[in-house]
Tab-separated table of C-alpha atoms and ligand atoms in Angstrom:
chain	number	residue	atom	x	y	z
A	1	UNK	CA	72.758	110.187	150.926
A	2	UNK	CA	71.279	106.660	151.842
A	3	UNK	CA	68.532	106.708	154.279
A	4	UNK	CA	68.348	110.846	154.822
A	5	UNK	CA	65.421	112.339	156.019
A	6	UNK	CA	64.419	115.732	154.413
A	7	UNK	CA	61.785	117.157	156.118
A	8	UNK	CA	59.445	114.705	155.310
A	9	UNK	CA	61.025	113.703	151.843
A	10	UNK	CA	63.352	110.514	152.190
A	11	UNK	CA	65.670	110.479	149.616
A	12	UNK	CA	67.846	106.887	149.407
A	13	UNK	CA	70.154	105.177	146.254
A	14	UNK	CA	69.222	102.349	145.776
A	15	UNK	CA	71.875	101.344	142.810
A	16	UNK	CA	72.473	104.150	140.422
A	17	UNK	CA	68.241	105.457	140.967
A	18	UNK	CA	67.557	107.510	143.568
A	19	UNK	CA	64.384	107.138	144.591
A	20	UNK	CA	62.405	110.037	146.652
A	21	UNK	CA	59.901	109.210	149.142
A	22	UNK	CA	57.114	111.146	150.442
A	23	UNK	CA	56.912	110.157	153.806
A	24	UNK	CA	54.668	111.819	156.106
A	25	UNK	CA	52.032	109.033	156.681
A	26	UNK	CA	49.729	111.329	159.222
A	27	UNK	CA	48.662	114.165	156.786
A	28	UNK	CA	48.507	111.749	154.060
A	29	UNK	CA	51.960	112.425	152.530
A	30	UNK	CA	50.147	116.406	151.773
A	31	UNK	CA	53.121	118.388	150.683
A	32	UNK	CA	54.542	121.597	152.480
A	33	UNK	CA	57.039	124.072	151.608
A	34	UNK	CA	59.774	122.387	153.111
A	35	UNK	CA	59.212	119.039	151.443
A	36	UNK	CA	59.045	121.254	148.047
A	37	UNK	CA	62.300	122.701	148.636
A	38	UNK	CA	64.074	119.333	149.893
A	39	UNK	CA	62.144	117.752	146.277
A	40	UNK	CA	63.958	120.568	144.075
A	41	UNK	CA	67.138	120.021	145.806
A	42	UNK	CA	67.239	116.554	145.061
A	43	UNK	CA	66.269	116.492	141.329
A	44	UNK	CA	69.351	119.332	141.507
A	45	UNK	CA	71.718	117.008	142.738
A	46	UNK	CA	70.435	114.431	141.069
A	47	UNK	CA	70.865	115.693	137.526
A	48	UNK	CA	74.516	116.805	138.345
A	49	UNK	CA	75.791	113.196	139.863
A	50	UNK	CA	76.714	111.291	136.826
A	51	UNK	CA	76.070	108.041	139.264
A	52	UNK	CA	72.418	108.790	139.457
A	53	UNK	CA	71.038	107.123	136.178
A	54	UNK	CA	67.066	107.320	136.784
A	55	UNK	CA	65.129	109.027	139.554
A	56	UNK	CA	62.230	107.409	141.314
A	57	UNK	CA	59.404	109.145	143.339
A	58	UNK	CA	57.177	107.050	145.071
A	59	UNK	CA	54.978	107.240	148.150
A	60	UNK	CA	53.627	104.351	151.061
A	61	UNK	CA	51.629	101.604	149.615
A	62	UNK	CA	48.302	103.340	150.664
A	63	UNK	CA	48.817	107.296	149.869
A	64	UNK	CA	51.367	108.976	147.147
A	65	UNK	CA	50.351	112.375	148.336
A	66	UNK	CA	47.104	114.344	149.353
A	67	UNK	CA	49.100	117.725	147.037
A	68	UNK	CA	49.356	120.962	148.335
A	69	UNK	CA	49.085	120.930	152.399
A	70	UNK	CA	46.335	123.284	152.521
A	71	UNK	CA	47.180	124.466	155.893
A	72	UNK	CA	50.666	125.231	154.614
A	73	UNK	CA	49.419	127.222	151.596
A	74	UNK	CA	47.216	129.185	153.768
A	75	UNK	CA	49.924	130.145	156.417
A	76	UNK	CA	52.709	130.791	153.800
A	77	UNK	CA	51.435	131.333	150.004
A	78	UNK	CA	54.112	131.201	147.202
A	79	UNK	CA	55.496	134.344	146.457
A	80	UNK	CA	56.847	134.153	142.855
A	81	UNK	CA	58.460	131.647	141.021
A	82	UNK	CA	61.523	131.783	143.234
A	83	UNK	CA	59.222	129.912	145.979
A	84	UNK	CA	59.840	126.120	146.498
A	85	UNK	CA	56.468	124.849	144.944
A	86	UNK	CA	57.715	126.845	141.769
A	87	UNK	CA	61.207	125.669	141.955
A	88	UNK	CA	60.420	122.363	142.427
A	89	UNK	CA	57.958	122.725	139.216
A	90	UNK	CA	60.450	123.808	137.146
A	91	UNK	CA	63.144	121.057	138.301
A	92	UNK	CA	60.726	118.298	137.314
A	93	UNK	CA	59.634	119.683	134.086
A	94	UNK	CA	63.142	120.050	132.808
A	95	UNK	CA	64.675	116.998	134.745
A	96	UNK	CA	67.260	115.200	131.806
A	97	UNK	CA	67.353	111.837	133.050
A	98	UNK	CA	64.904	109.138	133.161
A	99	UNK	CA	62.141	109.772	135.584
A	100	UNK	CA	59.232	107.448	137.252
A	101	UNK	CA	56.899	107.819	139.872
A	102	UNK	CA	55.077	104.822	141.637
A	103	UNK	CA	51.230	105.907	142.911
A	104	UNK	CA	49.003	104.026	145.155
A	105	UNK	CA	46.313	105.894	146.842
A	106	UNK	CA	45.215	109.479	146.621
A	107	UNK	CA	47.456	111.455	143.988
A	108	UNK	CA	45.907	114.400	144.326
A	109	UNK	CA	46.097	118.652	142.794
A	110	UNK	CA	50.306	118.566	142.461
A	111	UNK	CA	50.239	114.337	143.197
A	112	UNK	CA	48.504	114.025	139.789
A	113	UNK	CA	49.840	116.626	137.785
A	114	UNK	CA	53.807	115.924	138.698
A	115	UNK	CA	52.992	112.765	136.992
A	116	UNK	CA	52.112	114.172	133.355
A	117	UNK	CA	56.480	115.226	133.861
A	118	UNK	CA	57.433	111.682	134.240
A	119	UNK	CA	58.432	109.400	131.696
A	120	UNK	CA	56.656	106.285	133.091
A	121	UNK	CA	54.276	105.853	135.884
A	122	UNK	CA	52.935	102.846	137.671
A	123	UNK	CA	49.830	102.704	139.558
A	124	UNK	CA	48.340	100.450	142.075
A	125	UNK	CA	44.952	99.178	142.206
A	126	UNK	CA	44.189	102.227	144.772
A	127	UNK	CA	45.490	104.860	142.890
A	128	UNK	CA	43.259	107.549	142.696
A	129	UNK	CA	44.125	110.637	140.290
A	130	UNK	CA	42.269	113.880	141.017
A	131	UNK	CA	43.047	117.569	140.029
A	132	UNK	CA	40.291	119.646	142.136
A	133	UNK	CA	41.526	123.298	141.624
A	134	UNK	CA	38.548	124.420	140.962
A	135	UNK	CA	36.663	122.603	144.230
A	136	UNK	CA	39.033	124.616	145.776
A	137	UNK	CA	38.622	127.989	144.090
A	138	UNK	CA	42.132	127.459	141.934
A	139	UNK	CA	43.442	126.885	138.551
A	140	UNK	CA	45.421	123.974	137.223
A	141	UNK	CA	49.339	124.239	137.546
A	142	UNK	CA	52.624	122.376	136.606
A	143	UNK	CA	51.601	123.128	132.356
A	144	UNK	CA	48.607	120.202	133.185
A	145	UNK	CA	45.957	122.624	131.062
A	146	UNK	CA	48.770	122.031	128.451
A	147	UNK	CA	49.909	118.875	128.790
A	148	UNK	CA	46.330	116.709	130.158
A	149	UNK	CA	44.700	117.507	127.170
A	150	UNK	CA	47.852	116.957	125.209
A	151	UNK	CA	48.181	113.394	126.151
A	152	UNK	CA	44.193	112.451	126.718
A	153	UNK	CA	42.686	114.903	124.330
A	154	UNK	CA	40.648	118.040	125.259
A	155	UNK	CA	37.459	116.650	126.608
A	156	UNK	CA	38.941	113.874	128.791
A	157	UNK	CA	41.157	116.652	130.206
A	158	UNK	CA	38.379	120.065	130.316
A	159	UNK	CA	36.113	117.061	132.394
A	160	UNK	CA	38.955	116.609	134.823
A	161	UNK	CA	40.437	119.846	135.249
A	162	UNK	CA	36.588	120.963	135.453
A	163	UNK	CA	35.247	118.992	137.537
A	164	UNK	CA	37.986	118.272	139.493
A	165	UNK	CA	36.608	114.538	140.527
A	166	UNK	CA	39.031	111.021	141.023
A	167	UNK	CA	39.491	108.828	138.873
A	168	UNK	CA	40.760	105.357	139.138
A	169	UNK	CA	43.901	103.654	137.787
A	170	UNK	CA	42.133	102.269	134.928
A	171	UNK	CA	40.837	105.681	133.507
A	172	UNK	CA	44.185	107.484	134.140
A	173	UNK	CA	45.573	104.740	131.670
A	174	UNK	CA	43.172	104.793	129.651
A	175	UNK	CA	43.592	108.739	129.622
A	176	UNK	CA	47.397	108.108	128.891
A	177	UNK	CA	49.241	108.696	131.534
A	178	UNK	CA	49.622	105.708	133.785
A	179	UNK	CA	51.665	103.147	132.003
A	180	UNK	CA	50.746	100.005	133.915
A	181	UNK	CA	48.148	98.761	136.217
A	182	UNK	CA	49.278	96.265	139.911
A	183	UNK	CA	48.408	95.039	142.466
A	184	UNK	CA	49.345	97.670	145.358
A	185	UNK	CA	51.781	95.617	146.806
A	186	UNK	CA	53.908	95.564	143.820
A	187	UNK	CA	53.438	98.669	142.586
A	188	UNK	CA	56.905	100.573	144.417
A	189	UNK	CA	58.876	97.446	143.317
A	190	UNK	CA	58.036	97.063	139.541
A	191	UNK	CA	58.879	100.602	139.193
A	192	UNK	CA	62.206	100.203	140.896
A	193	UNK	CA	62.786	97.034	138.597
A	194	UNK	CA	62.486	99.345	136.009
A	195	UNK	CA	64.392	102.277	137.194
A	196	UNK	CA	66.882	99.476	137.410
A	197	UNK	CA	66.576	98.575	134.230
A	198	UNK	CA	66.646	102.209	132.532
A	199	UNK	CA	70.220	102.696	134.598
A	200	UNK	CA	71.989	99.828	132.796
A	201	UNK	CA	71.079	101.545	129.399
A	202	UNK	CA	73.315	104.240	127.926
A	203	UNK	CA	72.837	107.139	130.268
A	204	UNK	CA	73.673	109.132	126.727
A	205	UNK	CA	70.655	107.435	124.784
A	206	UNK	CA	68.043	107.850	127.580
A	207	UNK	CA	69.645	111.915	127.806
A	208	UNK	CA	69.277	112.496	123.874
A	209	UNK	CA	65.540	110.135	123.441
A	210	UNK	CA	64.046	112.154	126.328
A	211	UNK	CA	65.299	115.088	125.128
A	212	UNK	CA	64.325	114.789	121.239
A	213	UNK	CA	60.213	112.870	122.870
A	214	UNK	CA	60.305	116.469	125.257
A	215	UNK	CA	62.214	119.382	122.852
A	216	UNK	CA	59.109	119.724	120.679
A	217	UNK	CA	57.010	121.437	123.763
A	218	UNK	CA	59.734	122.906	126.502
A	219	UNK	CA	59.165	126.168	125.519
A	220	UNK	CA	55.524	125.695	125.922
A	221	UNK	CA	55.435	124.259	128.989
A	222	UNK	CA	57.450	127.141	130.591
A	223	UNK	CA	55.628	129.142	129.265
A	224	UNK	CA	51.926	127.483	130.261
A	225	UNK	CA	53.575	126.968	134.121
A	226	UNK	CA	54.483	131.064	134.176
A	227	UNK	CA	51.007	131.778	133.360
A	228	UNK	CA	49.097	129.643	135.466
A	229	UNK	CA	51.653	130.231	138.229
A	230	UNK	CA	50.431	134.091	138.118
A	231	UNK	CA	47.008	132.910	137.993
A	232	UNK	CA	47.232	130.377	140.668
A	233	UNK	CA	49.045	133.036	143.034
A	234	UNK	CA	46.232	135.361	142.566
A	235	UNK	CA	43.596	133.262	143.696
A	236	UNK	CA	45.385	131.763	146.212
A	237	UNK	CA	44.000	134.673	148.144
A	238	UNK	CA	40.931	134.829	146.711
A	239	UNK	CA	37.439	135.070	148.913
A	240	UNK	CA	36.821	131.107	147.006
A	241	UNK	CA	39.939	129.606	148.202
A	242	UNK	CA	40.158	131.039	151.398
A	243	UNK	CA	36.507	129.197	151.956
A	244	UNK	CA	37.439	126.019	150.187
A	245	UNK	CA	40.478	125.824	152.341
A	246	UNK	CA	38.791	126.414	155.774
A	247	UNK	CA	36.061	124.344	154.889
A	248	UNK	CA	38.504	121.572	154.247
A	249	UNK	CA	40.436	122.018	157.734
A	250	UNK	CA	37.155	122.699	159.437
A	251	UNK	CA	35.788	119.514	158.186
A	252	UNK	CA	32.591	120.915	156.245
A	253	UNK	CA	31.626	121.580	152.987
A	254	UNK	CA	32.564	124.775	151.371
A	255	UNK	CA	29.662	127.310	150.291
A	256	UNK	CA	30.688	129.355	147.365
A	257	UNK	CA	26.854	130.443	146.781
A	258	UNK	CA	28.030	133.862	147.808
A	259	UNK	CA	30.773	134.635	145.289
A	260	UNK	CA	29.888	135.964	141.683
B	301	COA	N1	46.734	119.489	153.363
B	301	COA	C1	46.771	119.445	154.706
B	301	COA	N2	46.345	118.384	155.425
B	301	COA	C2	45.862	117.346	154.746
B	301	COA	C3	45.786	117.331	153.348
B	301	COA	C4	46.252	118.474	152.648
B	301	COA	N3	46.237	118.534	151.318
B	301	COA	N4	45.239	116.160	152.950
B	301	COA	C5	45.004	115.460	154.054
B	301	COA	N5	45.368	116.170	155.146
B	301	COA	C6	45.260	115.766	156.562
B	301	COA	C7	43.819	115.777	157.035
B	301	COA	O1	43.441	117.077	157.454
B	301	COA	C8	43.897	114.778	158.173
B	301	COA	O2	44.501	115.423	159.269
B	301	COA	P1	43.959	115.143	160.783
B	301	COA	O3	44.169	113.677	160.986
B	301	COA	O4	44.862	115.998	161.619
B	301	COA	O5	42.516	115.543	160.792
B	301	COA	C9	44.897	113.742	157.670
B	301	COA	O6	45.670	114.407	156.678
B	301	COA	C10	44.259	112.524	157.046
B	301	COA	O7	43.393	112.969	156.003
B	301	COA	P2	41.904	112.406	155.805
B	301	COA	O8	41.137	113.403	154.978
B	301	COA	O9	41.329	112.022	157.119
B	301	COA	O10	42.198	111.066	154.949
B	301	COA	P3	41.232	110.326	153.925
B	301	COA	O11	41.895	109.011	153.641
B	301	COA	O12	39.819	110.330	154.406
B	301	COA	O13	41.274	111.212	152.576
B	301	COA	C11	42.307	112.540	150.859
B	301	COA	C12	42.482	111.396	151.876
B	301	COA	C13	43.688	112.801	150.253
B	301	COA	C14	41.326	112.108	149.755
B	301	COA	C15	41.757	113.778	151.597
B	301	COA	O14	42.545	114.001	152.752
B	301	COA	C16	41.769	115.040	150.761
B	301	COA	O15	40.912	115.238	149.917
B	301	COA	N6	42.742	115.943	151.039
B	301	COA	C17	42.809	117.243	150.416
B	301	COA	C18	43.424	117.127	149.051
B	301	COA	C19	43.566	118.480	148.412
B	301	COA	O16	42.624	119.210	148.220
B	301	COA	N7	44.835	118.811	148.079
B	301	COA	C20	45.207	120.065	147.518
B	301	COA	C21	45.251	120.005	146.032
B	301	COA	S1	45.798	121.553	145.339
């Protein structure tokens, strides 16, 4: 497995953690179907290898990942919750061992709400955290209208999913869900220490603690990523997104003065 390139994802061991890598520097690490698939795949194989003992996903030291590639999205929507975006969803939010992501730069739509599935996350001083479904004529995804205002309360959360606008590193911890603040150059590396660490505890007490922290709202979060996932599909082809999403590739602003 060491070293393999899925398209785009690189997925390596690096002692019992895996660690997943978004590596597509040029289009800002943005995420296509592909990548999706190759993610869901590995969190698969991951939870059924009893030598995997934490998972990491990280990105470069400048970008974790731009989300969505919009140009993807536009060419080939999700279908239904068979489609890799969904898969991959529902991998992560059910995941049984110990996972951690490491952000520096833009986390954005899917970048930032992946994170609110993790059990620890470590951001660099460039982190940036933004959600901006509705900039892009969208609606939040991955259970984050449950679980943002679950873990930084319901104004924090309405004024992010709302606005959709970044914040920094600071404010996500502050919100609650970036553990710890570094400098950018240490950011991949203290979370692999602790991956490390995590994988010489009893793979048994980090199944049943993450299990009894998460029981209390699985049910709820499947059901809160069904209904936004119907939600999201049917505006993916609304008149909004279709101008948000040209406007993005097109380099301009988007106009939505003519939509009701
Ligand atoms: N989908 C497709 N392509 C993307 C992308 C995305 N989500 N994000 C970035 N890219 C591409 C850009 O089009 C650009 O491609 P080009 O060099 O061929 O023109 C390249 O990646 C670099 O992006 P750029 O915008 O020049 O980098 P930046 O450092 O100025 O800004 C971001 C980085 C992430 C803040 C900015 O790219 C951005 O806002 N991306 C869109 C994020 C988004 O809306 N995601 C969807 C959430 S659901």
């Amino acid at each position: 497995m060491n070293g393999e390139f899925k398209m785009s994802i690189k997925v390596q061991m690096q002692g019992a953690v895996m660690t997943l890598a978004f590596d597509r520097p040029d289009k800002k690490n943005a995420i296509t179907a592909a990548m999706y698939a190759a993610l869901a795949d590995a969190l698969e194989q991951a939870g059924a290898d009893a030598s995997v003992r934490a998972v990491l996903i990280h990105g470069s030291q400048t970008a974790f990942t731009a989300g969505n590639d919009l140009q993807d999205f536009l060419s080939n929507p999700p279908q239904g919750e068979a489609s890799p975006v969904f898969r991959f969803l529902h991998n992560i939010s059910v995941f049984t061992k110990p996972l951690l992501a490491a952000v520096n730069g833009p986390a954005v739509g899917i970048g930032t709400t992946l994170l609110l599935h993790c059990d620890l996350v470590y951001a660099g001083e460039s982190a940036r955290f933004a959600t901006p479904f509705s900039q892009l004529g969208l609606c939040p995804e991955a259970a984050s209208s449950l679980l943002l205002p679950a873990v930084a309360g319901y104004h924090r959360a309405a004024a992010m999913l709302l606005f959709g606008e970044a914040i920094g590193p600071l404010q996500a911890r502050e919100m609650g869900f970036v553990n710890e603040v570094l400098p950018d150059d240490k950011t991949i590396a203290h979370a692999l220490e602790r991956a490390q660490a995590l994988a010489r505890l009893p793979a048994s007490s980090m199944r049943v603690t993450k299990r009894l922290l998460k029981q209390g709202q699985q049910q709820a979060i499947a059901q809160q990523m069904q209904a936004e996932g119907e939600e999201f599909r049917a505006m993916l082809g609304s008149p909004e997104a279709r101008e948000a999403f040209s406007a993005f590739l097109e380099k301009r602003k988007p106009d939505f003065s003519r939509f009701g």
